[in-house]
């Protein structure tokens, strides 16, 4: 079965990756303190200074005995450099390092994250190539079985259901609805916003607009706020919910609530003018209905 690309799912998956900051990297720590060297490595990694990060993680490996926590963290950092740097990535080196971590410490926290990274390498492929979806699904399932309560397993659950939804096949969509509903009802606090967002995609594909609207609202209500990010912005979310409420569900009261919220919180946003037009349009439609006239938009 040919799996279809789903733009929103791709965006969602993109939102699960760490943001890359701009700026100048720190020099590689040349001391014999592996903890400080690791800290420098992650700082450089966040700044996309991958050569410096590679030096830091390699130095931490060289100054630490094989096996302890700091050694594993250095391996994991170096694996991420080879996996995620652009350009200059080396998937073969990354894969070897992730596999070493799993072999050396199969019950360590980083073993679960390494297992997830290996499956993600199979799932996220270059443009123009299709993943081996059965292998990817099997990889996620094995990870969830091996580390059932780990955060990596919960993230894998989201990706696993995103694959089902991307098929756009009715039976697969209903399977995803069942899986994601159970995930939410079981009390998981992590990835609730993405779970609700994926449910909204399911309901849209199944033509269930009221359920879609409710899922969109739940997704928005469960968005995790990054206090370090001064650019948290919700104008698009308000607009998205308002337009679904107006055009797909016909819930004008709810639509008005979100249009007005957008206008109030983001007076300079490009969607303010069409929001004001939407408010006037809904008033006109309701006036025409009360007068028994044929509704015009």
Short mmCIF file of C-alpha atoms in Angstrom, two decimals:
data_model
loop_
_atom_site.label_atom_id
_atom_site.label_comp_id
_atom_site.label_asym_id
_atom_site.label_seq_id
_atom_site.Cartn_x
_atom_site.Cartn_y
_atom_site.Cartn_z
CA UNK A 1 0.00 0.00 0.00
CA UNK A 2 1.34 3.39 -0.95
CA UNK A 3 1.47 5.74 2.00
CA UNK A 4 0.53 9.34 1.36
CA UNK A 5 2.42 12.32 2.66
CA UNK A 6 0.49 14.35 5.20
CA UNK A 7 1.69 17.94 5.48
CA UNK A 8 0.22 18.54 8.88
CA UNK A 9 1.71 15.35 10.28
CA UNK A 10 5.08 16.30 8.84
CA UNK A 11 4.78 19.67 10.56
CA UNK A 12 3.74 18.01 13.82
CA UNK A 13 6.71 15.62 13.60
CA UNK A 14 8.88 18.63 12.88
CA UNK A 15 7.48 20.30 16.04
CA UNK A 16 8.59 17.27 18.19
CA UNK A 17 12.45 18.09 17.12
CA UNK A 18 14.57 20.50 19.24
CA UNK A 19 14.77 24.06 17.92
CA UNK A 20 18.17 25.19 16.64
CA UNK A 21 19.35 28.51 18.01
CA UNK A 22 21.66 30.96 16.29
CA UNK A 23 24.85 32.42 17.70
CA UNK A 24 28.49 31.72 18.32
CA UNK A 25 29.64 28.44 19.80
CA UNK A 26 31.89 27.97 22.77
CA UNK A 27 35.37 26.60 22.43
CA UNK A 28 35.77 22.90 23.07
CA UNK A 29 36.55 22.26 26.75
CA UNK A 30 40.03 20.83 26.92
CA UNK A 31 40.02 20.14 30.66
CA UNK A 32 39.81 16.70 32.22
CA UNK A 33 36.34 17.47 33.63
CA UNK A 34 33.97 15.35 31.53
CA UNK A 35 30.86 16.92 33.09
CA UNK A 36 31.91 20.40 32.02
CA UNK A 37 32.97 19.12 28.61
CA UNK A 38 29.58 17.47 28.11
CA UNK A 39 27.84 20.72 29.07
CA UNK A 40 29.92 22.55 26.48
CA UNK A 41 29.05 19.88 23.94
CA UNK A 42 25.30 20.29 24.40
CA UNK A 43 25.61 24.06 24.36
CA UNK A 44 27.48 23.91 21.04
CA UNK A 45 24.99 21.35 19.72
CA UNK A 46 22.07 23.70 20.50
CA UNK A 47 23.92 26.47 18.71
CA UNK A 48 24.45 24.24 15.66
CA UNK A 49 28.22 24.45 16.18
CA UNK A 50 28.56 20.79 15.31
CA UNK A 51 32.33 20.66 14.85
CA UNK A 52 32.84 22.09 18.33
CA UNK A 53 30.18 19.76 19.76
CA UNK A 54 31.94 16.80 18.16
CA UNK A 55 35.23 17.87 19.76
CA UNK A 56 33.55 18.21 23.17
CA UNK A 57 31.81 14.85 23.10
CA UNK A 58 34.92 13.12 21.76
CA UNK A 59 37.02 14.72 24.52
CA UNK A 60 34.51 13.57 27.14
CA UNK A 61 34.71 10.03 25.78
CA UNK A 62 38.51 10.10 25.87
CA UNK A 63 38.62 11.29 29.49
CA UNK A 64 36.00 8.85 30.88
CA UNK A 65 36.20 5.15 31.55
CA UNK A 66 33.92 3.03 29.43
CA UNK A 67 30.58 2.28 31.03
CA UNK A 68 29.71 5.06 33.52
CA UNK A 69 26.84 7.48 32.96
CA UNK A 70 29.04 10.28 31.61
CA UNK A 71 30.57 7.93 29.06
CA UNK A 72 27.11 6.94 27.79
CA UNK A 73 26.06 10.57 27.62
CA UNK A 74 29.14 11.43 25.59
CA UNK A 75 28.38 8.56 23.21
CA UNK A 76 24.80 9.73 22.88
CA UNK A 77 25.87 13.31 22.22
CA UNK A 78 28.32 12.24 19.55
CA UNK A 79 25.68 9.98 17.97
CA UNK A 80 23.29 12.94 17.78
CA UNK A 81 25.94 15.09 16.12
CA UNK A 82 26.50 12.52 13.38
CA UNK A 83 22.77 11.90 13.06
CA UNK A 84 21.35 15.42 13.06
CA UNK A 85 24.05 17.77 11.82
CA UNK A 86 23.46 19.33 8.42
CA UNK A 87 25.55 19.21 6.35
CA UNK A 88 28.12 16.54 7.16
CA UNK A 89 25.84 13.96 8.73
CA UNK A 90 27.09 10.37 8.95
CA UNK A 91 24.16 7.99 9.61
CA UNK A 92 26.41 4.93 9.73
CA UNK A 93 28.50 6.36 12.58
CA UNK A 94 25.39 7.53 14.40
CA UNK A 95 23.76 4.11 14.08
CA UNK A 96 26.86 2.37 15.43
CA UNK A 97 26.99 4.66 18.47
CA UNK A 98 23.28 4.28 19.26
CA UNK A 99 23.63 0.50 19.00
CA UNK A 100 26.68 0.58 21.29
CA UNK A 101 24.69 2.39 23.98
CA UNK A 102 21.87 -0.18 23.80
CA UNK A 103 24.38 -3.03 23.97
CA UNK A 104 26.46 -1.54 26.79
CA UNK A 105 23.54 -0.45 29.00
CA UNK A 106 20.22 -1.87 27.75
CA UNK A 107 18.29 -0.64 30.80
CA UNK A 108 19.76 2.87 30.86
CA UNK A 109 17.55 5.86 30.10
CA UNK A 110 19.66 6.64 27.03
CA UNK A 111 19.12 3.12 25.66
CA UNK A 112 15.43 3.95 25.19
CA UNK A 113 16.25 7.24 23.51
CA UNK A 114 18.84 5.52 21.32
CA UNK A 115 16.26 2.93 20.29
CA UNK A 116 13.89 5.73 19.32
CA UNK A 117 16.63 7.51 17.38
CA UNK A 118 17.33 4.35 15.38
CA UNK A 119 13.68 4.00 14.38
CA UNK A 120 13.47 7.70 13.55
CA UNK A 121 16.43 7.27 11.22
CA UNK A 122 14.38 4.68 9.34
CA UNK A 123 11.25 6.84 9.39
CA UNK A 124 12.69 10.22 8.40
CA UNK A 125 14.21 9.66 4.98
CA UNK A 126 15.45 12.06 2.26
CA UNK A 127 12.94 13.72 -0.03
CA UNK A 128 12.00 11.43 -2.90
CA UNK A 129 12.37 8.26 -0.85
CA UNK A 130 9.67 6.29 0.95
CA UNK A 131 10.33 4.74 4.37
CA UNK A 132 9.92 1.02 4.85
CA UNK A 133 6.72 1.54 6.82
CA UNK A 134 6.27 -2.06 8.02
CA UNK A 135 9.84 -1.99 9.39
CA UNK A 136 9.29 1.41 10.98
CA UNK A 137 6.02 0.30 12.61
CA UNK A 138 7.73 -2.85 13.88
CA UNK A 139 10.54 -0.73 15.31
CA UNK A 140 8.15 1.55 17.19
CA UNK A 141 6.19 -1.47 18.47
CA UNK A 142 9.38 -3.15 19.73
CA UNK A 143 10.46 0.03 21.51
CA UNK A 144 7.05 0.43 23.19
CA UNK A 145 7.14 -3.20 24.31
CA UNK A 146 10.71 -2.97 25.64
CA UNK A 147 10.26 0.41 27.42
CA UNK A 148 6.49 0.65 28.00
CA UNK A 149 6.48 3.50 30.54
CA UNK A 150 9.36 5.50 29.14
CA UNK A 151 8.85 8.93 27.58
CA UNK A 152 10.51 7.61 24.39
CA UNK A 153 7.75 4.98 24.14
CA UNK A 154 5.08 7.65 24.47
CA UNK A 155 6.70 9.65 21.69
CA UNK A 156 6.89 6.48 19.60
CA UNK A 157 3.15 6.00 20.12
CA UNK A 158 2.49 9.39 18.55
CA UNK A 159 4.66 8.62 15.52
CA UNK A 160 3.14 5.15 15.20
CA UNK A 161 -0.36 6.58 14.91
CA UNK A 162 0.77 9.36 12.59
CA UNK A 163 1.75 6.62 10.12
CA UNK A 164 -1.73 5.08 10.33
CA UNK A 165 -3.37 8.46 9.71
CA UNK A 166 -1.15 9.24 6.73
CA UNK A 167 -2.62 6.27 4.84
CA UNK A 168 -6.02 8.05 4.75
CA UNK A 169 -7.61 4.59 4.81
CA UNK A 170 -10.83 4.44 6.82
CA UNK A 171 -9.95 1.34 8.84
CA UNK A 172 -6.51 2.75 9.67
CA UNK A 173 -8.03 6.08 10.67
CA UNK A 174 -10.43 4.37 13.05
CA UNK A 175 -7.56 2.35 14.49
CA UNK A 176 -5.70 5.59 15.15
CA UNK A 177 -8.80 7.10 16.77
CA UNK A 178 -9.02 4.09 19.08
CA UNK A 179 -5.31 4.16 19.91
CA UNK A 180 -5.11 7.88 20.56
CA UNK A 181 -8.33 7.98 22.57
CA UNK A 182 -6.99 5.19 24.79
CA UNK A 183 -3.67 7.01 25.13
CA UNK A 184 -5.43 10.15 26.36
CA UNK A 185 -7.93 8.34 28.58
CA UNK A 186 -5.14 6.35 30.23
CA UNK A 187 -3.96 9.61 31.74
CA UNK A 188 -0.79 10.32 29.79
CA UNK A 189 0.25 13.90 30.44
CA UNK A 190 3.02 13.98 27.83
CA UNK A 191 2.25 14.64 24.15
CA UNK A 192 -1.44 15.30 24.84
CA UNK A 193 -1.53 18.26 22.44
CA UNK A 194 -0.05 16.24 19.53
CA UNK A 195 -2.41 13.35 20.36
CA UNK A 196 -5.45 15.63 20.18
CA UNK A 197 -4.07 17.26 17.03
CA UNK A 198 -3.74 13.88 15.33
CA UNK A 199 -7.29 13.02 16.41
CA UNK A 200 -8.43 16.23 14.72
CA UNK A 201 -6.76 15.05 11.50
CA UNK A 202 -8.56 11.70 11.83
CA UNK A 203 -11.94 13.33 12.31
CA UNK A 204 -11.38 15.70 9.41
CA UNK A 205 -10.60 12.76 7.11
CA UNK A 206 -13.65 10.88 8.43
CA UNK A 207 -15.94 13.88 7.88
CA UNK A 208 -16.68 14.27 11.61
CA UNK A 209 -16.45 18.04 11.89
CA UNK A 210 -17.90 18.54 15.39
CA UNK A 211 -15.44 15.97 16.77
CA UNK A 212 -12.67 17.64 14.79
CA UNK A 213 -13.55 21.01 16.32
CA UNK A 214 -13.55 19.60 19.84
CA UNK A 215 -10.18 17.90 19.22
CA UNK A 216 -8.68 21.16 17.90
CA UNK A 217 -9.79 22.97 21.04
CA UNK A 218 -8.40 20.22 23.27
CA UNK A 219 -5.12 20.30 21.39
CA UNK A 220 -4.86 24.05 21.91
CA UNK A 221 -5.75 23.77 25.60
CA UNK A 222 -2.98 21.22 26.11
CA UNK A 223 -0.18 23.05 24.32
CA UNK A 224 2.98 23.00 26.40
CA UNK A 225 4.29 26.50 27.02
CA UNK A 226 8.00 27.12 26.78
CA UNK A 227 8.68 29.88 29.34
CA UNK A 228 12.04 30.54 27.71
CA UNK A 229 10.42 31.35 24.37
CA UNK A 230 9.28 34.99 24.15
CA UNK A 231 7.55 34.32 20.83
CA UNK A 232 4.67 32.04 21.89
CA UNK A 233 1.93 33.02 19.46
CA UNK A 234 -1.62 31.71 19.16
CA UNK A 235 -3.21 33.80 16.41
CA UNK A 236 -3.21 30.88 13.99
CA UNK A 237 -4.82 28.57 16.56
CA UNK A 238 -7.60 31.11 17.21
CA UNK A 239 -8.15 31.53 13.48
CA UNK A 240 -8.14 27.79 12.84
CA UNK A 241 -10.72 27.03 15.54
CA UNK A 242 -12.90 30.00 14.56
CA UNK A 243 -13.06 29.09 10.88
CA UNK A 244 -13.84 25.43 11.62
CA UNK A 245 -16.59 26.53 14.01
CA UNK A 246 -18.06 28.94 11.46
CA UNK A 247 -17.82 27.04 8.20
CA UNK A 248 -17.67 23.36 9.12
CA UNK A 249 -19.87 23.20 12.22
CA UNK A 250 -22.00 26.34 12.07
CA UNK A 251 -21.34 27.18 15.72
CA UNK A 252 -21.36 30.95 15.38
CA UNK A 253 -21.13 31.64 19.11
CA UNK A 254 -17.92 29.65 19.40
CA UNK A 255 -16.56 31.17 16.19
CA UNK A 256 -17.22 34.67 17.53
CA UNK A 257 -15.36 33.81 20.74
CA UNK A 258 -12.15 32.90 18.91
CA UNK A 259 -12.37 35.65 16.25
CA UNK A 260 -12.72 38.21 19.06
CA UNK A 261 -9.87 36.65 20.99
CA UNK A 262 -7.62 36.98 17.94
CA UNK A 263 -8.61 40.63 17.43
CA UNK A 264 -8.04 41.44 21.11
CA UNK A 265 -4.68 39.72 21.57
CA UNK A 266 -3.15 40.33 18.13
CA UNK A 267 -4.47 43.67 16.83
CA UNK A 268 -1.69 43.95 14.23
CA UNK A 269 -2.13 40.41 12.85
CA UNK A 270 -2.97 40.03 9.16
CA UNK A 271 -6.06 37.97 10.13
CA UNK A 272 -7.69 40.79 12.13
CA UNK A 273 -9.46 42.30 9.11
CA UNK A 274 -10.92 38.98 7.86
CA UNK A 275 -11.92 38.23 11.47
CA UNK A 276 -13.89 41.46 11.63
CA UNK A 277 -15.46 40.59 8.28
CA UNK A 278 -16.37 37.16 9.66
CA UNK A 279 -18.11 38.73 12.65
CA UNK A 280 -20.13 40.99 10.35
CA UNK A 281 -20.90 38.09 8.03
CA UNK A 282 -22.26 35.91 10.83
CA UNK A 283 -24.42 38.78 12.09
CA UNK A 284 -25.82 39.23 8.58
CA UNK A 285 -26.51 35.51 8.16
CA UNK A 286 -28.36 35.35 11.47
CA UNK A 287 -30.39 38.47 10.58
CA UNK A 288 -31.37 36.89 7.26
CA UNK A 289 -32.39 33.65 8.97
CA UNK A 290 -34.54 35.50 11.52
CA UNK A 291 -36.21 37.43 8.68
CA UNK A 292 -36.92 34.20 6.79
CA UNK A 293 -34.75 35.28 3.88
CA UNK A 294 -32.50 33.08 1.77
CA UNK A 295 -29.07 33.11 3.36
CA UNK A 296 -26.21 34.69 1.42
CA UNK A 297 -22.56 34.63 2.37
#
